[in-house]
Amino acid sequence: ATWANLGLQDSSSPLMEQLNFFHDHTLLILTMITILVSYIMGMLMFNKFTNRYLLHGQTIEIIWTVLPAIILMFIAFPSLRLLYLMDEINTPSITLKSIGHQWYWSYEYSDFLNLEFDSYMVPTNELETNGFRLLDVDNRVVLPMNNQIRILVTATDVLHSWTVPSLGVKVDATPGRLNQINFLINRPGLFFGQCSEICGANHSFM
């Protein structure tokens, strides 16, 4: 993410790359529709022609019913493909369990014995000069690159949502339920995310 960035963050996983492409693809279709409809509306407003004998236009009605259906298919098929891709669980090399609390996350590395810790946001007054305000935590999660990673997400109190935009990951943390998602990090880096489900007074600070 950069200052005043209006677009999506640079992708750090193959899934997010695909989501970026899908976003651009859909935006292009929307732009084409907007231009076409604006042009037709402009022509309707400003021309003076009238056809006295026009009672019905079977052909044009078939065209403007079938054409939008075809356009919608061009959006629906890539979208469904991506939905199923994101739900696919490959053989994970490592499993991380993420538990949402009011208002911090606790993590457990399920493949190791007794490896668990809490992760709190660093308050602004305790932040170092090179720290990221409202993003940095006292204990960061460390994950391997180029490995399939499975994240199990749950909560202890209210709804939370575990989100890392540059990885294309957003999973609801629901009390009494275990959600899982799979991803692969394809470049090294420091990736931030914030809780994406309103969870009380300090929702902005986890």
Tab-separated table of C-alpha atoms in Angstrom:
chain	number	residue	atom	x	y	z
A	1	ALA	CA	0.000	0.000	0.000
A	2	THR	CA	1.169	3.534	-0.710
A	3	TRP	CA	-0.130	6.953	0.327
A	4	ALA	CA	-3.449	7.981	-1.274
A	5	ASN	CA	-3.548	4.680	-3.171
A	6	LEU	CA	-6.975	4.333	-4.834
A	7	GLY	CA	-6.399	0.953	-6.465
A	8	LEU	CA	-5.825	-2.501	-4.969
A	9	GLN	CA	-2.542	-3.349	-3.242
A	10	ASP	CA	0.189	-5.162	-5.187
A	11	SER	CA	-0.462	-8.886	-5.014
A	12	SER	CA	1.763	-11.173	-2.952
A	13	SER	CA	-0.020	-14.423	-3.822
A	14	PRO	CA	-1.217	-16.050	-7.062
A	15	LEU	CA	-4.849	-15.748	-5.898
A	16	MET	CA	-4.621	-12.005	-5.357
A	17	GLU	CA	-3.016	-11.676	-8.794
A	18	GLN	CA	-6.047	-13.411	-10.310
A	19	LEU	CA	-8.396	-11.184	-8.277
A	20	ASN	CA	-6.560	-8.128	-9.632
A	21	PHE	CA	-6.984	-9.370	-13.200
A	22	PHE	CA	-10.674	-10.094	-12.595
A	23	HIS	CA	-11.184	-6.607	-11.172
A	24	ASP	CA	-9.614	-5.010	-14.274
A	25	HIS	CA	-11.569	-7.304	-16.611
A	26	THR	CA	-14.908	-6.415	-14.965
A	27	LEU	CA	-14.062	-2.719	-14.833
A	28	LEU	CA	-13.388	-2.737	-18.581
A	29	ILE	CA	-16.781	-4.336	-19.275
A	30	LEU	CA	-18.491	-1.787	-17.002
A	31	THR	CA	-16.712	1.070	-18.792
A	32	MET	CA	-17.869	-0.227	-22.187
A	33	ILE	CA	-21.485	-0.526	-20.968
A	34	THR	CA	-21.395	2.982	-19.452
A	35	ILE	CA	-20.018	4.544	-22.659
A	36	LEU	CA	-22.587	2.744	-24.861
A	37	VAL	CA	-25.581	3.640	-22.660
A	38	SER	CA	-24.411	7.275	-22.303
A	39	TYR	CA	-24.019	7.550	-26.083
A	40	ILE	CA	-27.532	6.132	-26.726
A	41	MET	CA	-29.081	8.427	-24.102
A	42	GLY	CA	-27.299	11.419	-25.638
A	43	MET	CA	-28.544	10.520	-29.103
A	44	LEU	CA	-32.130	10.106	-27.802
A	45	MET	CA	-32.056	13.529	-26.154
A	46	PHE	CA	-30.514	15.518	-28.963
A	47	ASN	CA	-31.842	14.150	-32.261
A	48	LYS	CA	-35.070	15.366	-33.862
A	49	PHE	CA	-35.965	12.252	-35.864
A	50	THR	CA	-39.304	10.447	-35.405
A	51	ASN	CA	-40.515	7.313	-37.152
A	52	ARG	CA	-44.297	7.593	-37.587
A	53	TYR	CA	-44.710	3.963	-38.628
A	54	LEU	CA	-42.615	2.320	-35.858
A	55	LEU	CA	-44.971	0.150	-33.764
A	56	HIS	CA	-42.646	-2.670	-32.672
A	57	GLY	CA	-39.065	-3.776	-33.303
A	58	GLN	CA	-38.794	-7.527	-32.817
A	59	THR	CA	-35.173	-7.747	-33.963
A	60	ILE	CA	-33.812	-4.946	-31.776
A	61	GLU	CA	-35.689	-6.315	-28.744
A	62	ILE	CA	-34.099	-9.748	-29.223
A	63	ILE	CA	-30.667	-8.092	-29.554
A	64	TRP	CA	-30.991	-5.993	-26.389
A	65	THR	CA	-32.197	-9.009	-24.399
A	66	VAL	CA	-29.560	-11.491	-25.599
A	67	LEU	CA	-26.554	-9.123	-25.589
A	68	PRO	CA	-26.671	-8.258	-21.837
A	69	ALA	CA	-27.057	-11.986	-21.046
A	70	ILE	CA	-23.860	-12.735	-23.014
A	71	ILE	CA	-22.024	-9.848	-21.311
A	72	LEU	CA	-23.097	-11.172	-17.876
A	73	MET	CA	-21.689	-14.595	-18.798
A	74	PHE	CA	-18.314	-12.956	-19.487
A	75	ILE	CA	-18.383	-11.714	-15.873
A	76	ALA	CA	-19.968	-14.795	-14.254
A	77	PHE	CA	-17.652	-17.526	-15.564
A	78	PRO	CA	-14.315	-15.963	-14.478
A	79	SER	CA	-15.968	-15.053	-11.159
A	80	LEU	CA	-17.125	-18.628	-10.488
A	81	ARG	CA	-13.729	-20.006	-11.508
A	82	LEU	CA	-12.066	-17.718	-8.959
A	83	LEU	CA	-14.582	-18.577	-6.236
A	84	TYR	CA	-13.818	-22.286	-6.584
A	85	LEU	CA	-10.063	-21.628	-6.805
A	86	MET	CA	-10.149	-19.682	-3.539
A	87	ASP	CA	-12.048	-22.485	-1.814
A	88	GLU	CA	-9.603	-25.164	-2.986
A	89	ILE	CA	-7.517	-26.626	-0.177
A	90	ASN	CA	-4.170	-27.964	-1.434
A	91	THR	CA	-1.922	-30.100	0.791
A	92	PRO	CA	-0.703	-27.511	3.324
A	93	SER	CA	2.938	-27.443	4.455
A	94	ILE	CA	2.045	-25.523	7.607
A	95	THR	CA	-1.120	-24.740	9.574
A	96	LEU	CA	-1.683	-21.543	11.530
A	97	LYS	CA	-4.648	-21.134	13.867
A	98	SER	CA	-5.832	-17.575	14.347
A	99	ILE	CA	-8.199	-16.770	17.223
A	100	GLY	CA	-9.950	-13.413	17.424
A	101	HIS	CA	-10.503	-11.734	20.804
A	102	GLN	CA	-11.739	-8.291	21.797
A	103	TRP	CA	-9.406	-6.684	20.662
A	104	TYR	CA	-6.358	-8.710	19.659
A	105	TRP	CA	-5.456	-11.909	17.827
A	106	SER	CA	-3.834	-14.988	19.299
A	107	TYR	CA	-1.995	-17.474	17.098
A	108	GLU	CA	-1.167	-21.174	17.392
A	109	TYR	CA	1.227	-23.041	15.105
A	110	SER	CA	-0.652	-26.361	15.120
A	111	ASP	CA	2.268	-28.388	13.693
A	112	PHE	CA	4.467	-27.596	16.720
A	113	LEU	CA	4.009	-28.250	20.428
A	114	ASN	CA	3.192	-25.264	22.654
A	115	LEU	CA	3.927	-22.612	20.051
A	116	GLU	CA	1.300	-19.963	20.647
A	117	PHE	CA	1.289	-16.231	21.363
A	118	ASP	CA	-0.928	-13.142	21.510
A	119	SER	CA	-0.526	-10.297	19.040
A	120	TYR	CA	-1.521	-6.790	20.176
A	121	MET	CA	-1.358	-3.584	18.152
A	122	VAL	CA	1.452	-1.287	19.343
A	123	PRO	CA	-0.088	1.920	20.794
A	124	THR	CA	0.966	5.126	18.996
A	125	ASN	CA	2.806	6.491	22.067
A	126	GLU	CA	4.970	3.336	22.271
A	127	LEU	CA	5.709	3.168	18.537
A	128	GLU	CA	9.293	3.322	17.266
A	129	THR	CA	10.257	5.914	14.646
A	130	ASN	CA	10.142	3.427	11.760
A	131	GLY	CA	6.938	1.691	12.976
A	132	PHE	CA	3.633	1.682	11.110
A	133	ARG	CA	0.941	3.526	13.096
A	134	LEU	CA	-2.255	1.518	13.751
A	135	LEU	CA	-0.749	-1.470	11.865
A	136	ASP	CA	2.341	-2.707	13.725
A	137	VAL	CA	2.002	-5.390	16.407
A	138	ASP	CA	4.191	-6.560	19.277
A	139	ASN	CA	4.368	-10.175	18.003
A	140	ARG	CA	4.342	-10.715	14.242
A	141	VAL	CA	3.308	-13.932	12.513
A	142	VAL	CA	6.138	-15.472	10.493
A	143	LEU	CA	5.192	-17.698	7.540
A	144	PRO	CA	7.297	-19.447	4.863
A	145	MET	CA	7.366	-18.292	1.250
A	146	ASN	CA	6.420	-20.563	-1.696
A	147	ASN	CA	4.594	-23.018	0.573
A	148	GLN	CA	0.926	-23.853	0.811
A	149	ILE	CA	-0.321	-22.343	4.082
A	150	ARG	CA	-3.596	-23.238	5.753
A	151	ILE	CA	-5.150	-20.781	8.190
A	152	LEU	CA	-7.840	-21.883	10.624
A	153	VAL	CA	-9.820	-18.921	11.916
A	154	THR	CA	-12.163	-18.711	14.891
A	155	ALA	CA	-13.144	-16.285	17.661
A	156	THR	CA	-13.844	-16.458	21.385
A	157	ASP	CA	-16.328	-13.616	21.875
A	158	VAL	CA	-17.884	-11.786	18.909
A	159	LEU	CA	-17.492	-11.824	15.097
A	160	HIS	CA	-14.085	-10.741	13.787
A	161	SER	CA	-12.569	-11.011	10.317
A	162	TRP	CA	-8.944	-11.991	9.614
A	163	THR	CA	-7.819	-10.017	6.567
A	164	VAL	CA	-4.604	-9.485	4.595
A	165	PRO	CA	-5.481	-7.526	1.391
A	166	SER	CA	-2.214	-8.144	-0.487
A	167	LEU	CA	-2.679	-11.921	-0.082
A	168	GLY	CA	-6.329	-11.775	-1.149
A	169	VAL	CA	-7.407	-13.296	2.173
A	170	LYS	CA	-10.488	-12.401	4.207
A	171	VAL	CA	-11.996	-14.951	6.591
A	172	ASP	CA	-14.740	-14.409	9.147
A	173	ALA	CA	-13.847	-15.426	12.688
A	174	THR	CA	-17.045	-16.811	14.209
A	175	PRO	CA	-17.333	-18.040	17.818
A	176	GLY	CA	-17.925	-21.808	17.921
A	177	ARG	CA	-16.994	-22.289	14.273
A	178	LEU	CA	-13.697	-23.050	12.537
A	179	ASN	CA	-13.206	-21.492	9.081
A	180	GLN	CA	-10.238	-22.360	6.916
A	181	ILE	CA	-8.523	-20.806	3.923
A	182	ASN	CA	-5.481	-21.704	1.888
A	183	PHE	CA	-2.886	-19.408	0.284
A	184	LEU	CA	0.674	-19.226	-0.977
A	185	ILE	CA	3.008	-16.258	-0.473
A	186	ASN	CA	5.129	-15.767	-3.604
A	187	ARG	CA	7.407	-12.923	-2.486
A	188	PRO	CA	9.074	-11.955	0.783
A	189	GLY	CA	7.720	-8.947	2.643
A	190	LEU	CA	5.863	-7.460	5.576
A	191	PHE	CA	2.108	-7.703	5.030
A	192	PHE	CA	-0.498	-5.932	7.131
A	193	GLY	CA	-4.212	-6.401	7.596
A	194	GLN	CA	-6.922	-5.074	9.882
A	195	CYS	CA	-10.035	-6.656	11.378
A	196	SER	CA	-12.806	-6.329	8.785
A	197	GLU	CA	-15.863	-7.065	10.897
A	198	ILE	CA	-17.165	-4.450	13.334
A	199	CYS	CA	-16.447	-6.010	16.736
A	200	GLY	CA	-16.873	-3.292	19.341
A	201	ALA	CA	-15.116	-0.240	20.764
A	202	ASN	CA	-11.558	-1.072	19.692
A	203	HIS	CA	-12.403	-2.603	16.313
A	204	SER	CA	-10.043	-0.118	14.591
A	205	PHE	CA	-7.162	-1.238	16.807
A	206	MET	CA	-6.739	-4.935	16.012
